[in-house]
Amino acid sequence: MSLIIGCGLIIINRDFIMELKIVYSNIPLTNEKLEAVVVFVTEDSDLLGSGLRALPGALKKNLSTSLKLRVFTGKKGKSQHLFSGYAKIPQILAVGLGKKDELDAETLRRAAGKAGKMLTALKANTVGFVVTSLLQDAVETDAGLVLAEGLTLGAYEFNAYKKTGDEKSKSKSVIIQCCDPDNLTSLKALKVGKIRADGTNLARNLGNTPANDLKPKDLAAEAKKIARQHKMECTVLEEKDMKKLGMGMLLGVSRGSREPAKLIIMEYSHQQAKQTIAIVGKGVTFDSGGISLKPGKNMDEMKFDMCGAAAVLGAMEVFGQVNPKLNIIAVIPTTENLPGGEAQRPGDIVTAHNGKRVEILNTDAEGRLILGDALSYVVKEFKPDAVLDLATLTGACITALGHFTTGAITNNDALMEQVRNAGNISGDLVWQLPSYPEYGESIKGKYADLQNIGGGDSGTIIGGLFLEHFIDKTPWVHLDIAGTSWNVKHIGYQPNNGATGVGVRLLVDLVQKWKPLS
Ligand code: BES
Ligand code: MG
Ligand code: ZN
């Protein structure tokens, strides 16, 4: 059994990733010695109006000169590195918040992300940021949480494979001090923000790790590691177990690869939990398309086809630390989709875990196959009150919604409302697509009960409706993260390229604000 040995370690080679430590202080900034300070400035109010009274005089003077000379304006999305002229805190990272009355949590998270990006470029090991009432008033939750989250997300870099020269010297550890003389926030809020961002960054690391170093067995090892650290149950089903359980769809996809498929099951439970929710993530560690081979151009991007699994693992890592009062079952079907000599063929008919027979018309529509078996398994074995799945399911979702919004299909409006709300709070935005039964007509099978692709149009909806055949009426939301899981541009806390860790904070906010479905 090579299941656990050494795996997972290469994924998070911490030597090459900046470590942030966030500490809390309510000593006035005038008594502090720091290498730099992050200040958030609005476009339309002076420094005092921004609540930056507490800045040391000399620092304030230089900052206001920069504002007067319009070296820096406070516009949304803008930032500027300034020298302060104040020996104890020589550098200022000024970040714009835009208009004062338009300020909200997402703006603040993005501004903090921008500051985080500047931090990775800066040669400083101790940095402060100032929480003011302006910032606190802008958010419903705790400004400290949003700021710590944004900073940690923005500072993220994936350097694990750059072991030479410059890149190596960048790796460092930075202490970020939250300067809060008015006691507006708390150490706990900072910690929770950091935990949420670290969970997201874990998902990013998993997503960015190339497929030669991240196989199904590595996802299983990562799950075991998370479970061990946070006292959760973790079971990994092998192909022989899947055979017994009749998971013909997952096994069918796995046939073309020598790497054995795994079905990962993690169980988090809380003594006071009244409900159980299941989260299922697509874990195709590489999607070549199989016999229905994808074109060569950009095929490398198919290493991101496990980002649903990454989101689930990242969220479980967070749940283990914030202890929500809910039982959570995480299920990850994971396999490669390769065109080996044993690979399944178009035209093959397989039997799913719930007994339905499915004709494979395109081996590249594999996500729905492995998810179908996983969904059927989790609703049968655990009878959850709700089930969510996250998957890089269709290229069509990128055509429809781009990289900015996740597409959703549901059978339950109340659950959808909670997911949408969690999206708005977390910044992982979700948009529901229609799911009228007419869309599902085209996957009724010619030779079997179902076929795995439809006619051609509305591919994202059809992919979702295929999954609905495997949830047995459980309240369900399917999230197509094909676009949102990687390559999101121009958002302060998102990396300039690669995996975003989408879904982690969405799941955390959903769970933490959970209202039982009646
Ligand atoms: N992994 C892809 C979906 C995808 C495509 C994600 C591009 C991110 C970027 C999925 O397995 C797939 O190949 N879907 C097919 C479905 C089709 C055959 C019905 C697709 O989108 O082309
Ligand atoms: Mg195989
Ligand atoms: Zn595919």
Coordinates of C-alpha atoms and ligand atoms in Angstrom, one line a residue:
M1 CA 0.0 0.0 0.0
S2 CA 1.7 3.1 -1.2
L3 CA -1.2 5.2 0.0
I4 CA 0.3 7.5 2.6
I5 CA 4.0 7.3 2.2
G6 CA 5.6 10.6 1.4
C7 CA 2.7 11.9 -0.6
G8 CA 1.3 15.3 -0.2
L9 CA 4.6 16.7 1.1
I10 CA 5.8 18.0 -2.2
I11 CA 2.5 19.8 -2.6
I12 CA 3.1 22.2 0.2
N13 CA 6.8 22.8 0.2
R14 CA 6.7 25.5 2.8
D15 CA 10.3 26.5 2.2
F16 CA 9.2 28.3 -0.9
I17 CA 5.9 29.8 0.3
M18 CA 5.8 33.0 2.3
E19 CA 4.7 32.4 5.8
L20 CA 2.5 35.1 7.3
K21 CA 2.0 35.5 11.0
I22 CA -0.6 37.9 12.0
V23 CA -0.5 39.4 15.5
Y24 CA -2.8 41.8 17.3
S25 CA -1.8 45.0 19.1
N26 CA -3.7 47.9 20.6
I27 CA -0.7 50.0 21.5
P28 CA -0.7 53.3 19.6
L29 CA 1.3 53.2 16.4
T30 CA 3.6 56.0 17.7
N31 CA 5.1 53.4 20.0
E32 CA 5.7 50.8 17.4
K33 CA 8.8 50.0 15.3
L34 CA 7.9 48.4 12.0
E35 CA 9.5 48.2 8.6
A36 CA 6.3 49.2 6.8
V37 CA 2.7 50.1 7.5
V38 CA -0.3 49.4 5.2
V39 CA -2.8 52.3 5.3
F40 CA -6.2 52.1 3.6
V41 CA -7.2 55.5 2.1
T42 CA -10.5 56.6 0.6
E43 CA -10.7 58.8 -2.4
D44 CA -13.0 61.4 -1.1
S45 CA -12.0 62.1 2.5
D46 CA -8.8 63.4 4.1
L47 CA -6.7 61.3 6.4
L48 CA -8.5 62.4 9.5
G49 CA -11.8 61.6 7.8
S50 CA -10.4 58.2 6.9
G51 CA -10.0 57.6 10.6
L52 CA -6.2 57.6 10.4
R53 CA -5.8 60.0 13.3
A54 CA -3.7 57.5 15.1
L55 CA -0.9 57.6 12.6
P56 CA 2.3 59.2 13.9
G57 CA 2.6 62.9 12.9
A58 CA 5.6 62.6 10.6
L59 CA 4.1 59.7 8.8
K60 CA 0.8 61.4 8.4
K61 CA 2.5 64.5 7.0
N62 CA 4.3 62.6 4.2
L63 CA 1.2 60.7 3.4
S64 CA -1.0 63.8 3.1
T65 CA 1.7 65.4 0.9
S66 CA 1.5 62.4 -1.5
L67 CA -2.2 62.8 -1.5
K68 CA -2.1 66.5 -2.2
L69 CA 0.4 66.0 -5.0
R70 CA -1.8 63.2 -6.3
V71 CA 1.1 60.7 -6.2
F72 CA -1.6 58.6 -4.7
T73 CA -5.4 59.3 -4.9
G74 CA -7.1 56.5 -2.9
K75 CA -9.0 55.3 -6.0
K76 CA -10.3 51.7 -5.8
G77 CA -7.8 49.2 -7.0
K78 CA -4.8 51.6 -6.8
S79 CA -1.9 51.2 -4.5
Q80 CA 1.4 53.0 -4.0
H81 CA 4.6 52.3 -2.2
L82 CA 5.8 55.5 -0.4
F83 CA 8.6 56.5 1.9
S84 CA 7.3 57.9 5.1
G85 CA 10.1 60.1 6.4
Y86 CA 9.5 58.6 9.8
A87 CA 12.4 56.6 11.0
K88 CA 10.5 54.1 13.2
I89 CA 8.2 53.1 10.3
P90 CA 10.1 54.0 7.1
Q91 CA 7.7 52.7 4.4
I92 CA 4.0 53.1 3.6
L93 CA 1.9 50.8 1.5
A94 CA -1.0 53.0 0.6
V95 CA -4.0 51.2 -0.8
G96 CA -7.1 52.9 -2.3
L97 CA -10.6 52.0 -1.1
G98 CA -12.5 54.3 -3.6
K99 CA -15.5 56.3 -2.4
K100 CA -16.3 56.3 1.2
D101 CA -20.0 55.5 1.0
E102 CA -19.4 52.7 -1.4
L103 CA -17.1 50.8 0.9
D104 CA -18.0 47.2 1.7
A105 CA -16.4 44.0 2.8
E106 CA -15.5 42.8 -0.7
T107 CA -13.8 46.2 -1.5
L108 CA -11.9 45.9 1.8
R109 CA -10.9 42.3 1.0
R110 CA -9.6 43.3 -2.4
A111 CA -7.7 46.2 -1.0
A112 CA -6.1 44.0 1.6
G113 CA -5.3 41.5 -1.1
K114 CA -3.5 44.3 -3.0
A115 CA -1.5 45.0 0.1
G116 CA -0.7 41.3 0.4
K117 CA 0.6 41.3 -3.2
M118 CA 2.8 44.3 -2.3
L119 CA 4.1 42.5 0.7
T120 CA 5.4 39.5 -1.3
A121 CA 7.4 42.0 -3.4
L122 CA 8.7 44.0 -0.4
K123 CA 11.9 43.3 1.5
A124 CA 10.3 43.7 5.0
N125 CA 9.7 41.2 7.7
T126 CA 7.5 43.3 10.1
V127 CA 4.6 45.1 8.7
G128 CA 1.6 46.7 10.3
F129 CA -1.9 47.6 9.2
V130 CA -4.3 50.0 10.9
V131 CA -7.9 49.2 11.7
T132 CA -10.0 52.3 11.8
S133 CA -13.7 52.8 12.5
L134 CA -14.2 53.6 8.8
L135 CA -13.1 50.1 7.9
Q136 CA -15.1 48.5 10.7
D137 CA -18.3 50.4 9.7
A138 CA -18.0 49.1 6.1
V139 CA -18.4 45.5 7.0
E140 CA -21.1 43.5 8.7
T141 CA -18.7 41.0 10.2
D142 CA -15.4 41.9 11.7
A143 CA -13.0 44.1 9.7
G144 CA -10.1 42.3 11.2
L145 CA -11.3 39.0 9.8
V146 CA -11.8 40.5 6.3
L147 CA -8.4 42.2 6.4
A148 CA -6.5 39.2 7.6
E149 CA -8.2 37.1 5.0
G150 CA -7.5 39.5 2.1
L151 CA -3.8 40.0 3.2
T152 CA -3.2 36.3 3.4
L153 CA -4.9 35.5 0.1
G154 CA -3.1 38.4 -1.7
A155 CA 0.3 37.4 -0.4
Y156 CA -0.1 33.9 -1.9
E157 CA 2.5 32.7 -4.4
F158 CA 3.1 29.3 -5.8
N159 CA 6.8 29.0 -5.8
A160 CA 7.2 25.3 -5.1
Y161 CA 8.8 24.6 -8.4
K162 CA 11.0 27.6 -8.7
K163 CA 14.1 26.6 -6.7
T164 CA 16.6 28.9 -8.3
G165 CA 18.1 32.4 -7.7
D166 CA 15.6 35.2 -7.3
E167 CA 12.5 33.2 -6.7
K168 CA 14.1 31.4 -3.9
S169 CA 15.3 34.5 -2.1
K170 CA 11.7 35.8 -2.1
S171 CA 10.6 33.1 0.3
K172 CA 10.5 34.5 3.8
S173 CA 8.3 34.9 6.8
V174 CA 6.5 38.1 7.6
I175 CA 4.9 39.2 10.8
I176 CA 1.9 41.4 10.2
Q177 CA 0.7 43.4 13.1
C178 CA -2.9 44.6 13.3
C179 CA -2.6 48.0 14.9
D180 CA -5.9 48.7 16.6
P181 CA -5.6 51.4 19.3
D182 CA -9.4 51.7 19.5
N183 CA -10.1 48.0 20.1
L184 CA -12.3 47.6 17.1
T185 CA -11.4 44.0 16.4
S186 CA -10.0 41.0 18.1
L187 CA -7.3 38.4 17.9
K188 CA -9.9 35.8 17.3
A189 CA -11.3 37.6 14.3
L190 CA -7.8 37.9 12.8
K191 CA -7.2 34.2 13.4
V192 CA -10.4 33.1 11.7
G193 CA -9.6 35.3 8.7
K194 CA -6.2 33.7 8.5
I195 CA -7.6 30.2 8.8
R196 CA -10.1 30.8 6.0
A197 CA -7.4 32.2 3.8
D198 CA -5.0 29.4 4.6
G199 CA -7.7 26.9 3.7
T200 CA -8.1 28.7 0.4
N201 CA -4.4 28.7 -0.2
L202 CA -4.2 25.0 0.5
A203 CA -6.8 24.5 -2.3
R204 CA -4.7 26.8 -4.5
N205 CA -1.6 24.7 -3.8
L206 CA -3.4 21.5 -4.7
G207 CA -4.8 23.0 -7.9
N208 CA -1.5 24.4 -9.0
T209 CA 0.5 21.2 -8.3
P210 CA 1.1 19.5 -11.7
A211 CA -0.6 16.2 -12.3
N212 CA 2.7 14.2 -12.2
D213 CA 2.9 15.2 -8.6
L214 CA -0.7 15.1 -7.7
K215 CA -2.4 11.8 -8.4
P216 CA -5.5 10.3 -6.8
K217 CA -3.4 8.7 -4.1
D218 CA -1.9 12.2 -3.2
L219 CA -5.4 13.7 -2.7
A220 CA -6.2 10.7 -0.5
A221 CA -3.0 11.3 1.5
E222 CA -3.9 15.0 1.9
A223 CA -7.4 14.0 3.1
K224 CA -5.9 11.6 5.6
K225 CA -3.5 14.3 6.8
I226 CA -6.3 16.8 7.4
A227 CA -8.4 14.2 9.1
R228 CA -5.6 13.2 11.4
Q229 CA -4.8 16.8 12.4
H230 CA -8.4 17.7 13.2
K231 CA -9.7 14.4 14.5
M232 CA -12.1 13.5 11.7
E233 CA -12.9 10.1 10.3
C234 CA -11.3 9.4 6.9
T235 CA -12.0 6.3 4.7
V236 CA -10.5 5.7 1.3
L237 CA -12.3 3.2 -0.9
E238 CA -10.1 1.3 -3.4
E239 CA -11.2 0.0 -6.8
K240 CA -12.0 -3.4 -5.4
D241 CA -14.4 -1.7 -2.9
M242 CA -16.0 0.3 -5.8
K243 CA -16.5 -2.9 -7.7
K244 CA -18.4 -4.4 -4.7
L245 CA -20.5 -1.2 -4.4
G246 CA -21.3 -1.2 -8.1
M247 CA -19.7 2.1 -9.0
G248 CA -19.4 1.4 -12.7
M249 CA -19.2 5.0 -13.8
L250 CA -16.2 5.9 -11.6
L251 CA -14.5 2.6 -12.5
G252 CA -15.2 3.2 -16.2
V253 CA -13.4 6.5 -16.2
S254 CA -10.5 5.1 -14.3
R255 CA -9.9 2.3 -16.8
G256 CA -7.7 4.4 -19.1
S257 CA -5.1 5.2 -16.4
R258 CA -2.7 3.0 -14.5
E259 CA -3.2 5.1 -11.4
P260 CA -5.9 3.5 -9.3
A261 CA -9.0 5.6 -8.6
K262 CA -9.9 6.4 -5.0
L263 CA -13.1 7.4 -3.3
I264 CA -12.3 9.6 -0.3
I265 CA -14.8 10.0 2.5
M266 CA -14.2 12.4 5.4
E267 CA -16.6 12.8 8.3
Y268 CA -16.6 15.8 10.6
S269 CA -19.1 15.7 13.4
H270 CA -20.2 18.0 16.2
Q271 CA -22.0 16.9 19.3
Q272 CA -24.7 19.6 19.0
A273 CA -25.3 19.1 15.3
K274 CA -28.9 18.9 14.3
Q275 CA -28.3 18.4 10.6
T276 CA -25.8 16.8 8.2
I277 CA -24.7 18.2 4.9
A278 CA -22.6 16.4 2.3
I279 CA -20.0 18.2 0.1
V280 CA -18.8 16.3 -3.0
G281 CA -15.8 17.5 -5.1
K282 CA -14.7 16.4 -8.5
G283 CA -11.1 15.1 -8.3
V284 CA -10.0 14.4 -11.8
T285 CA -6.3 15.0 -11.3
F286 CA -5.7 15.2 -15.1
D287 CA -8.4 15.3 -17.8
S288 CA -7.0 14.4 -21.2
G289 CA -10.6 13.7 -22.4
G290 CA -9.8 9.9 -22.6
I291 CA -10.5 8.3 -26.0
S292 CA -12.5 11.4 -26.9
L293 CA -9.2 13.2 -26.6
K294 CA -9.0 16.9 -26.1
P295 CA -7.1 19.1 -28.5
G296 CA -3.4 19.7 -27.5
K297 CA -3.7 23.5 -27.1
N298 CA -4.0 24.4 -23.4
M299 CA -4.5 20.8 -22.3
D300 CA -2.1 21.6 -19.5
E301 CA -5.0 23.5 -17.9
M302 CA -6.7 20.2 -17.2
K303 CA -4.5 19.8 -14.1
F304 CA -7.1 22.1 -12.6
D305 CA -9.8 19.4 -13.1
M306 CA -9.5 18.5 -9.4
C307 CA -10.3 22.0 -8.1
G308 CA -13.7 20.8 -6.7
A309 CA -11.8 18.2 -4.6
A310 CA -9.4 20.9 -3.6
A311 CA -12.2 23.2 -2.4
V312 CA -13.7 20.4 -0.3
L313 CA -10.3 19.6 1.3
G314 CA -9.6 23.3 1.9
A315 CA -13.0 23.7 3.5
M316 CA -12.5 20.6 5.7
E317 CA -9.2 22.0 6.9
V318 CA -11.1 25.2 7.9
F319 CA -14.0 23.3 9.6
G320 CA -11.4 21.3 11.6
Q321 CA -10.4 24.6 13.2
V322 CA -13.6 26.7 13.4
N323 CA -15.8 23.7 14.7
P324 CA -19.2 24.5 13.1
K325 CA -22.2 22.9 14.8
L326 CA -23.1 20.7 11.9
N327 CA -22.2 17.2 10.7
I328 CA -20.3 17.4 7.4
I329 CA -19.5 14.5 5.1
A330 CA -17.0 15.2 2.4
V331 CA -16.7 12.9 -0.5
I332 CA -14.1 13.0 -3.3
P333 CA -14.2 10.7 -6.3
T334 CA -10.7 10.9 -7.7
T335 CA -9.1 9.5 -10.9
E336 CA -7.2 10.4 -13.9
N337 CA -9.0 10.5 -17.3
L338 CA -6.4 9.0 -19.7
P339 CA -6.7 7.2 -23.0
G340 CA -4.7 4.0 -22.1
G341 CA -5.2 0.7 -23.8
E342 CA -7.9 -0.4 -21.3
A343 CA -9.8 2.9 -21.6
Q344 CA -13.5 3.0 -21.9
R345 CA -14.9 3.7 -25.4
P346 CA -17.6 5.8 -26.7
G347 CA -20.6 3.6 -26.9
D348 CA -19.8 1.6 -23.8
I349 CA -22.6 1.1 -21.4
V350 CA -21.9 1.1 -17.6
T351 CA -24.0 0.5 -14.5
A352 CA -24.0 3.3 -11.9
H353 CA -24.1 2.9 -8.2
N354 CA -27.8 3.5 -8.1
G355 CA -28.4 0.8 -10.8
K356 CA -29.0 3.2 -13.7
R357 CA -27.4 2.2 -16.9
V358 CA -25.5 4.9 -18.7
E359 CA -24.2 5.0 -22.3
I360 CA -20.9 6.8 -22.6
L361 CA -21.1 8.9 -25.8
N362 CA -18.1 11.1 -25.0
T363 CA -15.4 10.0 -22.6
D364 CA -14.5 13.6 -21.9
A365 CA -17.8 14.1 -20.1
E366 CA -16.3 12.1 -17.2
G367 CA -16.9 14.5 -14.3
R368 CA -20.6 13.7 -14.2
L369 CA -19.8 10.0 -14.2
I370 CA -17.5 10.0 -11.2
L371 CA -19.7 12.5 -9.4
G372 CA -22.9 10.5 -10.1
D373 CA -21.5 7.5 -8.3
A374 CA -20.2 9.6 -5.4
L375 CA -23.5 11.4 -5.0
S376 CA -25.5 8.2 -5.2
Y377 CA -23.2 6.7 -2.5
V378 CA -23.4 9.6 -0.1
V379 CA -27.2 10.1 -0.2
K380 CA -27.7 6.4 0.3
E381 CA -25.1 5.8 3.0
F382 CA -25.5 9.1 5.0
K383 CA -28.9 10.4 4.2
P384 CA -27.7 14.0 4.4
D385 CA -30.2 16.9 4.8
A386 CA -28.5 18.6 1.9
V387 CA -25.8 17.9 -0.7
L388 CA -23.6 20.2 -2.6
D389 CA -21.2 19.3 -5.4
L390 CA -18.4 21.4 -6.7
A391 CA -16.9 20.5 -10.1
T392 CA -14.9 21.9 -13.0
L393 CA -17.7 20.3 -15.1
T394 CA -18.1 22.1 -18.4
G395 CA -16.2 24.4 -20.7
A396 CA -19.6 25.8 -21.6
C397 CA -19.8 27.3 -18.1
I398 CA -16.7 29.5 -19.0
T399 CA -18.5 30.5 -22.2
A400 CA -21.6 31.5 -20.3
L401 CA -20.2 33.1 -17.2
G402 CA -16.5 33.6 -17.7
H403 CA -14.0 33.2 -14.8
F404 CA -15.8 35.5 -12.4
T405 CA -19.1 33.8 -11.4
T406 CA -19.8 30.1 -10.5
G407 CA -22.8 28.5 -12.3
A408 CA -25.4 26.7 -10.2
I409 CA -28.1 24.1 -10.8
T410 CA -30.5 23.2 -8.0
N411 CA -33.6 21.3 -7.1
N412 CA -34.3 23.4 -4.0
D413 CA -34.8 27.1 -3.8
A414 CA -34.3 27.5 -0.1
L415 CA -30.9 25.8 -0.3
M416 CA -30.0 27.8 -3.4
E417 CA -30.8 31.0 -1.5
Q418 CA -28.4 30.1 1.3
V419 CA -25.7 29.2 -1.2
R420 CA -26.2 32.5 -3.1
N421 CA -26.0 34.4 0.2
A422 CA -22.8 32.6 1.2
G423 CA -21.4 33.6 -2.2
N424 CA -22.2 37.2 -1.6
I425 CA -20.6 37.2 1.8
S426 CA -17.5 35.3 0.8
G427 CA -16.9 36.9 -2.5
D428 CA -17.2 33.5 -4.3
L429 CA -20.2 34.6 -6.4
V430 CA -22.8 32.1 -7.6
W431 CA -25.4 32.5 -10.3
Q432 CA -28.2 30.1 -10.8
L433 CA -29.0 28.7 -14.2
P434 CA -32.4 27.4 -15.3
S435 CA -33.1 23.7 -14.9
Y436 CA -36.5 23.2 -16.6
P437 CA -37.0 19.5 -17.2
E438 CA -37.1 20.1 -21.0
Y439 CA -33.3 20.6 -20.8
G440 CA -32.9 17.1 -19.5
E441 CA -34.7 15.4 -22.4
S442 CA -31.5 15.1 -24.5
I443 CA -29.7 12.9 -22.0
K444 CA -32.4 10.2 -22.0
G445 CA -30.6 7.2 -23.4
K446 CA -31.2 5.6 -26.8
Y447 CA -29.7 2.2 -25.7
A448 CA -29.6 2.7 -21.9
D449 CA -31.4 4.7 -19.2
L450 CA -29.2 7.7 -19.7
Q451 CA -26.4 8.9 -21.9
N452 CA -23.6 11.1 -20.7
I453 CA -23.9 14.0 -23.1
G454 CA -26.9 15.8 -24.7
G455 CA -27.3 17.5 -28.0
G456 CA -24.7 20.2 -27.8
D457 CA -26.3 23.5 -26.5
S458 CA -26.7 24.4 -22.8
G459 CA -24.0 22.1 -21.8
T460 CA -23.7 23.4 -18.2
I461 CA -27.4 22.8 -17.5
I462 CA -27.3 19.4 -19.0
G463 CA -24.3 18.4 -17.0
G464 CA -26.1 19.5 -13.8
L465 CA -29.3 17.7 -14.8
F466 CA -27.3 14.5 -15.4
L467 CA -26.2 14.7 -11.7
E468 CA -29.8 15.1 -10.5
H469 CA -30.4 11.5 -11.5
F470 CA -28.1 10.4 -8.7
I471 CA -29.3 12.4 -5.7
D472 CA -32.7 10.8 -5.0
K473 CA -34.5 14.0 -4.2
T474 CA -32.1 15.2 -1.5
P475 CA -32.0 19.1 -1.5
W476 CA -29.0 19.7 -3.8
V477 CA -27.0 22.5 -5.4
H478 CA -24.4 21.7 -8.1
L479 CA -21.7 24.3 -8.6
D480 CA -19.8 24.4 -11.9
I481 CA -16.5 26.0 -11.0
A482 CA -14.9 25.4 -14.4
G483 CA -14.2 29.1 -14.8
T484 CA -13.9 30.4 -11.3
S485 CA -11.4 27.9 -10.1
W486 CA -8.4 29.3 -12.0
N487 CA -7.3 32.2 -14.1
V488 CA -9.3 34.9 -12.4
K489 CA -7.9 38.3 -13.3
H490 CA -8.0 41.8 -11.8
I491 CA -9.2 40.9 -8.3
G492 CA -6.9 42.2 -5.5
Y493 CA -6.8 39.0 -3.5
Q494 CA -6.7 36.6 -6.5
P495 CA -3.3 35.4 -7.9
N496 CA -2.4 36.7 -11.3
N497 CA -2.6 33.2 -12.6
G498 CA -3.4 29.7 -11.5
A499 CA -5.8 28.2 -9.0
T500 CA -8.1 30.5 -6.9
G501 CA -9.2 28.1 -4.2
V502 CA -12.8 29.1 -5.1
G503 CA -15.5 27.4 -3.0
V504 CA -13.5 27.1 0.2
R505 CA -14.8 30.3 1.7
L506 CA -18.2 29.8 0.1
L507 CA -18.6 26.5 1.9
V508 CA -17.3 27.9 5.1
D509 CA -19.8 30.8 5.0
L510 CA -22.6 28.4 4.0
V511 CA -21.9 26.1 6.9
Q512 CA -21.4 28.9 9.5
K513 CA -24.6 30.6 8.6
W514 CA -26.5 27.4 8.1
K515 CA -30.3 27.5 8.6
P516 CA -31.9 24.1 8.8
L517 CA -34.1 23.4 5.7
S518 CA -37.6 22.6 6.9
Ligands
BES1 N1 -12.8 19.2 -17.4 C1 -13.8 19.5 -18.4 C2 -14.4 20.8 -18.3 C3 -13.6 22.0 -18.4 C4 -13.3 22.5 -19.7 C5 -13.1 22.7 -17.4 C6 -12.4 23.6 -19.9 C7 -12.3 23.8 -17.5 C8 -11.9 24.2 -18.8 C9 -14.8 18.4 -18.5 O1 -14.5 17.2 -18.0 C10 -15.2 18.3 -19.9 O2 -14.3 17.9 -20.7 N2 -16.4 18.6 -20.3 C11 -16.8 18.6 -21.6 C12 -18.2 18.1 -21.7 C13 -18.7 17.8 -23.1 C14 -18.0 16.6 -23.7 C15 -20.2 17.6 -23.0 C16 -16.6 20.0 -22.2 O3 -16.9 21.0 -21.5 O4 -16.2 20.1 -23.4
MG2 MG -7.1 2.8 -13.6
ZN3 ZN -13.5 15.9 -19.5

